[in-house]
Coordinates of C-alpha atoms and ligand atoms in Angstrom, one line a residue:
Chain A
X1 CA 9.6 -14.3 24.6
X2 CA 9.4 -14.4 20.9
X3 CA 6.7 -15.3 18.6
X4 CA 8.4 -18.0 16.5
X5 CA 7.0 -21.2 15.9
X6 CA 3.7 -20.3 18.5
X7 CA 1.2 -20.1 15.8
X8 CA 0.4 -21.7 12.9
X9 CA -2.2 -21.2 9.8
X10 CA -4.3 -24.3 9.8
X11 CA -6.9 -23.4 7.1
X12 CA -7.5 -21.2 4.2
X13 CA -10.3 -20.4 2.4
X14 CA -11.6 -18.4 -0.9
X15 CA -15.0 -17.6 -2.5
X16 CA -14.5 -17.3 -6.1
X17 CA -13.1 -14.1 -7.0
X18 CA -15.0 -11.7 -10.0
X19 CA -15.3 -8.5 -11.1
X20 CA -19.0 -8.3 -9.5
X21 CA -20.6 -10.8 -7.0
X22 CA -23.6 -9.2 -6.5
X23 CA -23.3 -9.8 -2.9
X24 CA -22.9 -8.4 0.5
X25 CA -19.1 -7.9 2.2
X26 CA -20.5 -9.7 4.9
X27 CA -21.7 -12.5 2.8
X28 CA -18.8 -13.0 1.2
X29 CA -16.5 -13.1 4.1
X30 CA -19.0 -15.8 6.1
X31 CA -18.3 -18.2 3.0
X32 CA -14.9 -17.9 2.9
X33 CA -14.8 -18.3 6.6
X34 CA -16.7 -21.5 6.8
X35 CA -14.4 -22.9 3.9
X36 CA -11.3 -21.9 5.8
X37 CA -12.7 -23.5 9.3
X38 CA -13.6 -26.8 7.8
X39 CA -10.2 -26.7 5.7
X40 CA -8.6 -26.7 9.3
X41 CA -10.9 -29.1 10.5
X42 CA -12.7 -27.5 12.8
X43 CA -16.4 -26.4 13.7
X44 CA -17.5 -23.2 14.0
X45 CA -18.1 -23.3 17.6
X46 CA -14.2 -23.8 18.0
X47 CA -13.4 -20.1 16.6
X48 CA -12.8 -17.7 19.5
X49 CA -11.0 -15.1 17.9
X50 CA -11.8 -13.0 15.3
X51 CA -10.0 -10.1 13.4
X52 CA -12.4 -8.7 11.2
X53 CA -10.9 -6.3 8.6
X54 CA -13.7 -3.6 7.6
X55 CA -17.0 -2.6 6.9
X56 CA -18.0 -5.6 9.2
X57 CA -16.9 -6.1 12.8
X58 CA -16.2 -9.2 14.9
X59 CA -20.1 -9.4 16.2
X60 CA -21.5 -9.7 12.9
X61 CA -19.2 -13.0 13.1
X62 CA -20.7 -13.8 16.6
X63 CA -23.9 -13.5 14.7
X64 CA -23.9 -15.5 11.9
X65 CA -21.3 -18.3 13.0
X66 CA -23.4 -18.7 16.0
X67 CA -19.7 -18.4 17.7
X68 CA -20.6 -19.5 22.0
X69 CA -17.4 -17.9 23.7
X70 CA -15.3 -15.5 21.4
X71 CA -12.4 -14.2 23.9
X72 CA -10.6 -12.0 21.6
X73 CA -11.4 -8.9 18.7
X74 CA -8.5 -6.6 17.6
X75 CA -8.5 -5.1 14.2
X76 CA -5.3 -4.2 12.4
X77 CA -5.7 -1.0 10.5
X78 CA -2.5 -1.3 8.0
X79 CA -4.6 -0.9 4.8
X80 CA -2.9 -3.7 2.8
X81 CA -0.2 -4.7 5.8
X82 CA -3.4 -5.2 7.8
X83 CA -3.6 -9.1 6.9
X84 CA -0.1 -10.1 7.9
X85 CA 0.0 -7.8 10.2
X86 CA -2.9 -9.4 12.1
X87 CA -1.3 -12.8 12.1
X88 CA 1.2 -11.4 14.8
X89 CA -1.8 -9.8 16.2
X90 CA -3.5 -13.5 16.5
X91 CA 0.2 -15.3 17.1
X92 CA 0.5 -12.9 20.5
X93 CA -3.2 -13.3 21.5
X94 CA -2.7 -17.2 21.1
X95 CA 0.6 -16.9 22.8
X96 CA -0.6 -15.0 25.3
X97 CA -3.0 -17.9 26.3
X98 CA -5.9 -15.6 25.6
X99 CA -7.5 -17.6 22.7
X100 CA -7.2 -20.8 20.3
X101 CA -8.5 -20.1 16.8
X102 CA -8.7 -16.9 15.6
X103 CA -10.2 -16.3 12.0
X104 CA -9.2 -13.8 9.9
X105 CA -11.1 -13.2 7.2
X106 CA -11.1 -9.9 4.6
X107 CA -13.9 -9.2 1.5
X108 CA -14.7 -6.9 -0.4
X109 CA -16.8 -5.7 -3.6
X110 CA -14.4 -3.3 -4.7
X111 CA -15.5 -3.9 -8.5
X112 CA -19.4 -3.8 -7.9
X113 CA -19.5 -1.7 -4.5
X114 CA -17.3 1.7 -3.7
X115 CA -14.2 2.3 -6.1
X116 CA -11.4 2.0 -3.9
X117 CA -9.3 4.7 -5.5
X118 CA -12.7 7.0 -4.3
X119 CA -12.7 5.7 -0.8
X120 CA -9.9 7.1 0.4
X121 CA -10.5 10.5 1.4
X122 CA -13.3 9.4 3.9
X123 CA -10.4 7.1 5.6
X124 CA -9.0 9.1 8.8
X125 CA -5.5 8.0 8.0
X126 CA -5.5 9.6 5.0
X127 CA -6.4 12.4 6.9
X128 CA -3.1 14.9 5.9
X129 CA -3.5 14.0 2.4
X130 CA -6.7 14.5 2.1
X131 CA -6.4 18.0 3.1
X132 CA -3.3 18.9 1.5
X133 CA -3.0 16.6 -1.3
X134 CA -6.3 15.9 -3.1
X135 CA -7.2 19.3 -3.5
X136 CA -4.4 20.0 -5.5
X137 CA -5.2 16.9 -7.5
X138 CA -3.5 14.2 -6.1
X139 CA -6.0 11.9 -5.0
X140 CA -5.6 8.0 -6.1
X141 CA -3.3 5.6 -4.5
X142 CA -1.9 5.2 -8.1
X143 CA -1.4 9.2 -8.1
X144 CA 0.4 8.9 -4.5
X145 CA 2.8 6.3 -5.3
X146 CA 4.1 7.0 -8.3
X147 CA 6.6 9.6 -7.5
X148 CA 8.3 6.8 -5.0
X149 CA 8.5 4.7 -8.5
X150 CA 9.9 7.9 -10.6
X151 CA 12.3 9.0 -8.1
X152 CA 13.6 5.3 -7.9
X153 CA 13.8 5.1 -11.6
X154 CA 15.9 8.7 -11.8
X155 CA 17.7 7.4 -9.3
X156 CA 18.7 3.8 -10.5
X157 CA 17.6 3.9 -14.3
X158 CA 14.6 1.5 -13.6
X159 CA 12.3 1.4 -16.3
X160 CA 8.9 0.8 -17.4
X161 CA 10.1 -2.5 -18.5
X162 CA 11.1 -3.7 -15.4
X163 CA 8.1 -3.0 -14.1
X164 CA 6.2 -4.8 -17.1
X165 CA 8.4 -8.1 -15.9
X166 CA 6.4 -8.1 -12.6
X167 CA 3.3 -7.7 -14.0
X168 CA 3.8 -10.0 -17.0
X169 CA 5.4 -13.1 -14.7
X170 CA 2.2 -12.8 -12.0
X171 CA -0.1 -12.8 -14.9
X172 CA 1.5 -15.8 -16.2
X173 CA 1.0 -17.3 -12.5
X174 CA -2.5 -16.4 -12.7
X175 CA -3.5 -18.4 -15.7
X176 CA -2.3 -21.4 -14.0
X177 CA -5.0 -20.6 -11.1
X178 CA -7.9 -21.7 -11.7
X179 CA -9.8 -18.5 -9.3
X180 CA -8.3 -15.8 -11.2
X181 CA -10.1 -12.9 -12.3
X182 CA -7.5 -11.9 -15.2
X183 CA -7.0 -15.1 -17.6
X184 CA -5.8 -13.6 -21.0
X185 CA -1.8 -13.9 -21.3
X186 CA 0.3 -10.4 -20.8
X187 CA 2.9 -9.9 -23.2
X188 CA 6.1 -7.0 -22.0
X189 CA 4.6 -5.4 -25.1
X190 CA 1.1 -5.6 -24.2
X191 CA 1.9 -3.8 -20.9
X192 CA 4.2 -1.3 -22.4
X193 CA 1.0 -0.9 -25.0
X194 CA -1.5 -0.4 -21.8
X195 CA -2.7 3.1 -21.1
X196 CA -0.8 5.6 -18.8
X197 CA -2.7 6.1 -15.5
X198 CA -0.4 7.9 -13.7
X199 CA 3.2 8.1 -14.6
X200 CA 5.3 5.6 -14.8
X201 CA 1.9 3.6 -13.8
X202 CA 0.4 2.1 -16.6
X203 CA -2.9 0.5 -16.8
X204 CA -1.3 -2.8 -16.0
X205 CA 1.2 -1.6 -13.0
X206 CA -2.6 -1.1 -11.5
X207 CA -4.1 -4.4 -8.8
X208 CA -7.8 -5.1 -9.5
X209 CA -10.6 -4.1 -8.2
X210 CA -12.4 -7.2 -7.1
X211 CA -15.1 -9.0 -5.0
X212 CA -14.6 -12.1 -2.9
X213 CA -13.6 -13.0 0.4
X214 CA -10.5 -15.1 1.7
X215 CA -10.1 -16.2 5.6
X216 CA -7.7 -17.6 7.3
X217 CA -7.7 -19.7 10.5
X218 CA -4.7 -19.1 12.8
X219 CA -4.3 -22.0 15.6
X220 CA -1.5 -22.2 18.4
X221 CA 1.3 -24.2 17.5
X222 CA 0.5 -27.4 19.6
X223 CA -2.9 -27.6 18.5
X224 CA -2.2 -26.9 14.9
X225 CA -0.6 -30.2 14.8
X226 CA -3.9 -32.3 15.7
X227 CA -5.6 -30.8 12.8
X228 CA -6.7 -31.9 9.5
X229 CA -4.2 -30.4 7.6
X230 CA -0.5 -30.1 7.5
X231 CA 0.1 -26.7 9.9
X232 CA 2.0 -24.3 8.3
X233 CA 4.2 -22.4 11.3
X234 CA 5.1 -19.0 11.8
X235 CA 8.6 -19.1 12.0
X236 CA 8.9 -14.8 12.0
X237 CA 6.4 -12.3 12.0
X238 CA 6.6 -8.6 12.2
X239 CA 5.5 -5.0 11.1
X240 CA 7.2 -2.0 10.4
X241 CA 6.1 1.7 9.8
X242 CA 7.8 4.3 7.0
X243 CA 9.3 8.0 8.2
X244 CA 6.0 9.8 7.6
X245 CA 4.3 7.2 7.9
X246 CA 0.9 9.5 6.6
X247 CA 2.5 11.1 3.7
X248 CA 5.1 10.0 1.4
X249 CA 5.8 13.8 0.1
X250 CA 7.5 14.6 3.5
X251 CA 9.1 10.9 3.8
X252 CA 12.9 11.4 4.0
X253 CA 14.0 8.3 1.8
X254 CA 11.3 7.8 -0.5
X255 CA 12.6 4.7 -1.6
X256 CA 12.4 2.9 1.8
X257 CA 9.2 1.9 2.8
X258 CA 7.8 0.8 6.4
X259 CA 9.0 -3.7 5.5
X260 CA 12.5 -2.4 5.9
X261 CA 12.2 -1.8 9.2
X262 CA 10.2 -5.2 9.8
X263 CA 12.3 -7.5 7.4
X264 CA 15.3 -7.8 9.7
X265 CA 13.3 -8.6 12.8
X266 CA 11.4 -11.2 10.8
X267 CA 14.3 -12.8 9.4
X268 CA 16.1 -12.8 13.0
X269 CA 13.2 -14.1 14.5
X270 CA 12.7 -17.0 12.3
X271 CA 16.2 -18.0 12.2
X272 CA 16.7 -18.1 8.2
X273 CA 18.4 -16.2 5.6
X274 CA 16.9 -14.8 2.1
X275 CA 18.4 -18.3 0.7
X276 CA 16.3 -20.0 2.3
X277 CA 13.3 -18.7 1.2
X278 CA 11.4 -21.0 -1.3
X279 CA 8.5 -18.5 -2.7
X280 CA 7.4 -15.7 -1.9
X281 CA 3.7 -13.8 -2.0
X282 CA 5.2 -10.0 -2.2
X283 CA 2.1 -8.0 -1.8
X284 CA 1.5 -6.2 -5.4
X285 CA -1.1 -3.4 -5.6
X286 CA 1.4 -2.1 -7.9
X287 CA 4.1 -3.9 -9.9
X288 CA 6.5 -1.1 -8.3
X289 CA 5.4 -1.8 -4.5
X290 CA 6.4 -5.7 -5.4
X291 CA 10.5 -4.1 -6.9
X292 CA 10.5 -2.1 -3.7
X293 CA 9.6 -4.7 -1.5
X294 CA 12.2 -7.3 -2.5
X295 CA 15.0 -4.7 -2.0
X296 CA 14.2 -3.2 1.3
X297 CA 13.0 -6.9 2.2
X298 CA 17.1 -7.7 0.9
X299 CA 17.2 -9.9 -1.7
X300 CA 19.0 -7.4 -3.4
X301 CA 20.1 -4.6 -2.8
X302 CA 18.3 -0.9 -3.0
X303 CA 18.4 -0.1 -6.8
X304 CA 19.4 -3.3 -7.8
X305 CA 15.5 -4.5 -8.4
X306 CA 14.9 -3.8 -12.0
X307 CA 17.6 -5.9 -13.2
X308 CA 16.8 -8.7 -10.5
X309 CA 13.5 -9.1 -11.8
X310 CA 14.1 -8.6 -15.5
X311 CA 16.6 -12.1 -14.6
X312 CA 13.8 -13.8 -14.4
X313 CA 14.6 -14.0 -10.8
X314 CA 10.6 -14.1 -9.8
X315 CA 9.3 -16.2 -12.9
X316 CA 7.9 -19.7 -11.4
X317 CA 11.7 -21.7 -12.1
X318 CA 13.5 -18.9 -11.0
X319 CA 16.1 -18.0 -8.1
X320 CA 12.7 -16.6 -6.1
X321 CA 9.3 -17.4 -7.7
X322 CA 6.7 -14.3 -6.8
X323 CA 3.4 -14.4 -6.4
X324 CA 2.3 -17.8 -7.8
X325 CA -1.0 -17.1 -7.5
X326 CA -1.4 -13.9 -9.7
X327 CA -1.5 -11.4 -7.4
X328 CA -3.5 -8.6 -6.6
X329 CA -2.6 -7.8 -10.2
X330 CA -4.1 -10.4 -11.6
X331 CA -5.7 -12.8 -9.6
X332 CA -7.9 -10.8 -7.2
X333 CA -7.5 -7.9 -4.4
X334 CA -8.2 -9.7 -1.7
X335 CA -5.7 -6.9 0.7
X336 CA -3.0 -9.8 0.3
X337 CA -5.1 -12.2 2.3
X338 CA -4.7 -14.1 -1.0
X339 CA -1.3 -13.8 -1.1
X340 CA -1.2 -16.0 2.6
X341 CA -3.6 -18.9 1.4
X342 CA -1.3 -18.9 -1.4
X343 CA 1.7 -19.1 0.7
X344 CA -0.1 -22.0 2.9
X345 CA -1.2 -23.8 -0.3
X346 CA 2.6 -23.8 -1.6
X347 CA 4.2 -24.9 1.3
X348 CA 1.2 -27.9 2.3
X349 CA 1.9 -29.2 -1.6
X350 CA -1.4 -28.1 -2.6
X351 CA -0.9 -25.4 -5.2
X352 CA -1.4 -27.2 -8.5
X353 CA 0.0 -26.5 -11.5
X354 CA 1.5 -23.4 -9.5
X355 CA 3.6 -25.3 -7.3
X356 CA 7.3 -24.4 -6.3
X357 CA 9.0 -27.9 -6.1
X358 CA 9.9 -28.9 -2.4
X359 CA 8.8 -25.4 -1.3
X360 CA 9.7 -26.1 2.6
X361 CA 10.2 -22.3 3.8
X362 CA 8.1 -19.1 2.5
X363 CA 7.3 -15.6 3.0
X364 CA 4.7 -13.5 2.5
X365 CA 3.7 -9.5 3.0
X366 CA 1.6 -6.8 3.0
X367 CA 2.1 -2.9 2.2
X368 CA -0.5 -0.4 3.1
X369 CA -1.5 3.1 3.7
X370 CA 0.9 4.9 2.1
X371 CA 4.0 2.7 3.6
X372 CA 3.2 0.4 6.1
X373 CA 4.8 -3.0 5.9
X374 CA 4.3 -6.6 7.5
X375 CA 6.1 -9.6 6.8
X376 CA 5.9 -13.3 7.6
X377 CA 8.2 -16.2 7.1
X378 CA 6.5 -19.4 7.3
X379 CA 7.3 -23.1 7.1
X380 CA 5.8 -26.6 6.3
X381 CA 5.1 -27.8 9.4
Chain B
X1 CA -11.5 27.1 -12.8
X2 CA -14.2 25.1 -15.0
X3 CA -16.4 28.0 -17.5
X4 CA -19.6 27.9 -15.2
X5 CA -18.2 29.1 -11.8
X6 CA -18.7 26.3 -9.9
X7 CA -15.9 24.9 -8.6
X8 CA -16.7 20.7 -8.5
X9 CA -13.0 19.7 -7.0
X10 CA -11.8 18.6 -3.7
X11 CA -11.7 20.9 -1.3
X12 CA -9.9 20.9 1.9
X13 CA -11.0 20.8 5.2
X14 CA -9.4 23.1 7.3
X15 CA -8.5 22.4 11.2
X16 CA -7.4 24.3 13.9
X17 CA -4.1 23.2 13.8
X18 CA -4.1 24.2 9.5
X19 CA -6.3 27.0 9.0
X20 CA -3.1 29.8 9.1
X21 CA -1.9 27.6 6.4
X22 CA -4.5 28.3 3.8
X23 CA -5.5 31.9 5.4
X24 CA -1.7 32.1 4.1
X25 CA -2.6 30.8 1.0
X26 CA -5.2 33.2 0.7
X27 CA -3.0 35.9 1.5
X28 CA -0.3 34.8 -1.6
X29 CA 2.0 33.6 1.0
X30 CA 3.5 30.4 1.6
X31 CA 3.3 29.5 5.5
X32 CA 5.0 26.9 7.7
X33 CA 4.6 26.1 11.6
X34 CA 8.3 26.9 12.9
X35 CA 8.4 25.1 16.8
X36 CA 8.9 27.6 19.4
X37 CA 10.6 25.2 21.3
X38 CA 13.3 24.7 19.1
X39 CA 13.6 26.2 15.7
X40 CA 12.2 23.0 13.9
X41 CA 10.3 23.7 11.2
X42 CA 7.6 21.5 9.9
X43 CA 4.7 20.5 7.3
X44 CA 1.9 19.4 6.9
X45 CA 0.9 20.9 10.1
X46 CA 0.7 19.2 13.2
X47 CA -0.6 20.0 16.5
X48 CA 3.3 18.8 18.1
X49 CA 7.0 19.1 17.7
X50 CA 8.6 15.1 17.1
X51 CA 11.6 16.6 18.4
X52 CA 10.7 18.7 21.2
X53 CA 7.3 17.9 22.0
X54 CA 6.5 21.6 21.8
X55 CA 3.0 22.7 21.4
X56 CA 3.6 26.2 20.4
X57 CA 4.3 27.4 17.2
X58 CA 5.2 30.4 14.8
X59 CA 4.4 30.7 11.1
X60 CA 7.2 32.3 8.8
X61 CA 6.5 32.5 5.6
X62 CA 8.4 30.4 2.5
X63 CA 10.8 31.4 0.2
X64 CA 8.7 29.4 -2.1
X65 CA 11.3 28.0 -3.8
X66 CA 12.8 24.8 -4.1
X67 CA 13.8 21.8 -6.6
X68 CA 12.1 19.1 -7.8
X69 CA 12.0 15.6 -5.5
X70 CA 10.1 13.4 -7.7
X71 CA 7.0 13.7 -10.2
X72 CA 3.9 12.0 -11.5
X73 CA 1.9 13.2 -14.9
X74 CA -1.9 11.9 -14.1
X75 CA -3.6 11.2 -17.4
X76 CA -6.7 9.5 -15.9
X77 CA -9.4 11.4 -13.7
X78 CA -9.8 9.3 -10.7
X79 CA -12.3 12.5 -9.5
X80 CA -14.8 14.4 -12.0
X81 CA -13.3 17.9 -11.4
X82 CA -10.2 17.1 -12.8
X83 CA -11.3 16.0 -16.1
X84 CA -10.6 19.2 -18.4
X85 CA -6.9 19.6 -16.3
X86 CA -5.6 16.2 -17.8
X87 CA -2.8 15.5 -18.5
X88 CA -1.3 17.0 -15.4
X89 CA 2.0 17.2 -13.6
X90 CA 2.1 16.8 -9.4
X91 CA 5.4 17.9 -8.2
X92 CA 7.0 17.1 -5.1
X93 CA 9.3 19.8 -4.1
X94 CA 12.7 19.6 -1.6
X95 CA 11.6 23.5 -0.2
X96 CA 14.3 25.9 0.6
X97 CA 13.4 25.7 4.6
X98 CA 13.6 22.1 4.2
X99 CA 10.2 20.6 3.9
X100 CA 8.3 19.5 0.9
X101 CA 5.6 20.1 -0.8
X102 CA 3.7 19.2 -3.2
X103 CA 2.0 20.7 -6.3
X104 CA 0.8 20.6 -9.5
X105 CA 3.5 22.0 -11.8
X106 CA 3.0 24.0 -15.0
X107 CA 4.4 24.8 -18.1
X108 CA 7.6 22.4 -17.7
X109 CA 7.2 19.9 -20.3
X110 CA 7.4 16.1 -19.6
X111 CA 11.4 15.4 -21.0
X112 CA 12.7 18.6 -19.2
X113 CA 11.2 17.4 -15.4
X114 CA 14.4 15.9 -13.5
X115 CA 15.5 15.7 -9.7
X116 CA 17.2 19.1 -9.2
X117 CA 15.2 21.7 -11.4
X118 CA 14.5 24.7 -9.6
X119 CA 10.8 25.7 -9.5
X120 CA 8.9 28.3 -7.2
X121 CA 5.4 28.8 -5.7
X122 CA 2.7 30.3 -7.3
X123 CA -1.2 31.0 -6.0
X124 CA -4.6 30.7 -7.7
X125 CA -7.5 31.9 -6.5
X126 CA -10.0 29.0 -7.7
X127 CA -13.2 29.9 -5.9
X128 CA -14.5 32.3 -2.6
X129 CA -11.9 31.7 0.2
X130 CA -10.1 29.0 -1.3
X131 CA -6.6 30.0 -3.1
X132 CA -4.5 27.0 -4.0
X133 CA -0.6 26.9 -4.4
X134 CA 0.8 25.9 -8.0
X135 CA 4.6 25.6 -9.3
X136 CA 6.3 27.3 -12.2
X137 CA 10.0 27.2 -13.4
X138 CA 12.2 29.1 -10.9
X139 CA 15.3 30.2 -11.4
X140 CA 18.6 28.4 -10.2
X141 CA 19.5 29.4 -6.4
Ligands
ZN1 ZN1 10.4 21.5 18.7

């Protein structure tokens, strides 16, 4: 048995996204929930799964939703992979015939709570480098990944440009949303003008640090088809984890990360080829991650993403627009939940000014704790 | 070392599986687990052998020398007590015995770091019981 085509996202929903909500994690995610179970058209009472991401847990959602009969909890601890990654988790439970609906919802306050690039060294998966790694100064995500980025650029001659292009076209993306945190245009000089965090990451190579919630409802695939909205199906779903998985210093290919491993079974699953992608939501907590990604996810090939971007290959228009929503660069870091209610909104029609004409088939993908990698290829159902 | 003797960086917390690692530090010597059940040698350390499965280990001590992987210069403190050390360079190192590591590299100035230059290990005692490997320039195998 395979998972294609037995699940289906039937709603999305977002708070508004800022630099400082003022309000609880717990608080935000219930509002996104309720927005993402009425978008599917369905009541609270018809939710009987729930992957929670963190700081809350599936009770609290028992709680507050007044949920009767919740048959299923699983979290999905792949840091930024975790969101896609728990759409298989919900696609199998579904298939399984354990459970109907499961939400999915993530929140945060990174901007007005914890810092994220702080948080990591209470996290046990970060357990190695914590030890051996941020005492020697090493410490931020930012800090962590950047020698994957340099060692690609000494390798292939990618440059800070290149990486400027990704974070220039999402930006672009972002001013046509109208729930994006970052709304002042980005100019190739303006990034290449942005201060040096950790080199080659510049200030604007750097995702957000944001509060606001998205959820997701994911439905089996029969049932998806009686709701209020168009489904969008899961045509291919899978994860994949790195060679040293825990630290990238002892990773034999630096270059590769965990989505290489997953891409292929994800593509074989659904039965498509990278031509057939419409648009794709390549999760971007840096503009490198997104470069990486497309390569090991093979729409070119490995070293060959500098130049495929600076083509204007991922501008809205182009061969494979990226991130139409802004991103975790510039619309909000909502851990790439965003990045699927952007995927659903492109291929139901609904993605405004943003919209990829005739956008049929998509994809979408996480990255996370220092490599992991999910991907899903969906469809307009 | 910051001017008033206390030491305000992160600090690592040792295990049972690690602490020969930095009593080897403390010592001036680089130390790796080498599995008893075959040969493989491996960092960080970790309670098992992926090859062999082997629980037991040996630790030999590093030639401390190697060549550059990759690099990053920080110039932002994402943690107080690294304020007065910015900018800084973090190596990671290809090791001699195969493994990496990584450091913060000094006195090699940004346009000489490539993939390839030879560096070796060097220790710092930076406060009671804690001595930290650093990297230098080291000289061509
Ligand atoms: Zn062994």
């Amino acid at each position: 048995m395979s998972l294609r085509e037995k699940g289906a996202i039937t709603g999305v929903g977002e708070t508004a996204y800022s630099r400082e909500s003022g309000r609880s994690v717990l608080s935000l995610q219930l509002e996104a929930s309720l927005k993402a179970i009425e978008d599917a058209g369905l009541k609270p009472a018809d939710i009987d799964g729930v992957i929670p991401y963190s700081g809350v847990v599936a009770e609290d959602f028992i709680t507050n939703l007044g949920l009767p009969d919740l048959r299923f909890s699983a979290v999905t601890p792949l840091g930024g992979a975790s969101c896609v990654a728990a759409v298989q988790c919900a696609v199998a439970a579904i298939a399984a015939g354990i459970c109907n609906h499961v939400l999915i919802p993530v929140g945060r306050n990174g901007a007005s709570g914890g810092r994220i690039g702080m948080r990591v060294q209470q996290m046990p998966q970060f357990r190695l480098v914590g030890e051996f790694e941020m005492p020697l100064g090493a410490i931020a995500p930012a800090q962590l990944y950047a020698p994957m980025a340099r060692r690609h650029m000494e390798l292939y001659g990618t440059t800070s440009r290149q990486l400027g292009e990704i974070a220039v076209s999402t930006r672009a993306n972002a001013m046509l949303n109208g729930n994006a945190v970052m709304t002042k245009p980005m100019s190739i000089e303006d990034h290449q003008a942005s201060r040096m965090i950790s080199d080659p990451f510049r200030l604007f190579d750097c995702s957000l640090e944001s509060d606001g919630s998205c959820a997701i409802v994911v439905s089996g695939a029969e049932r998806a088809r009686d709701l209020r909205k168009p489904p969008v199906m899961v045509m291919g779903i899978a994860e994949g984890h790195p060679d040293s998985p825990s630290v990238i210093t002892q990773r034999p290919d630096m270059t590769r990360l965990g989505i290489a491993k997953a891409a292929p079974r994800a593509f074989e699953m659904a039965g498509v080829k990278h031509d057939d992608i419409d648009v794709a939501e390549i999760y971007d907590c840096f503009t490198y991650i997104v470069m990486c990604q497309l390569e090991d996810l093979g729409f070119c090939k490995k070293g060959e993403g500098g130049p495929f971007v600076e083509s204007g290959a991922i501008r809205l228009g182009g061969k494979l627009p990226v991130n139409t929503h802004g991103g975790l660069l510039s619309q909000a870091h909502m851990v790439g939940m965003n990045h699927i209610a952007e995927l659903v909104r492109q291929l139901r029609g609904e993605a405004g000014k943003a919209q990829v004409r005739d956008a049929e088939i998509g994809l979408v993908t996480g990255y996370g704790d220092m490599g992991d990698g999910s991907v899903a290829i969906m469809r307009r159902g | 070392m910051s001017a008033t003797g206390t030491y305000n960086k992160l600090v690592p917390e040792p295990t049972p599986h690690s602490a020969p690692y930095w009593e080897g530090l403390n010592r001036r010597k680089l130390l790796l687990q080498k599995c008893c059940g075959c040969g493989r040698i491996r960092h960080y350390p970790q309670p098992m052998c992926p090859s062999c499965h082997s629980t037991e280990v040996e630790w030999v001590e590093a030639s401390g020398r190697g060549v550059i992987h990759s690099w990053t210069i920080t110039h932002h403190a994402f943690h107080p007590g690294v304020r007065d050390d910015l900018p800084y360079t973090l190596a990671t190192v290809d090791l001699d015995e195969g493994v990496r590591m990584l450091a913060q590299l000094r006195a090699v100035p940004a346009e000489k770091l490539r993939i390839g230059l030879p560096v070796r290990v060097d220790y710092e005692t930076v406060k009671d019981g804690l001595t930290l490997p650093y990297l230098v320039p080291g000289e061509p195998a």
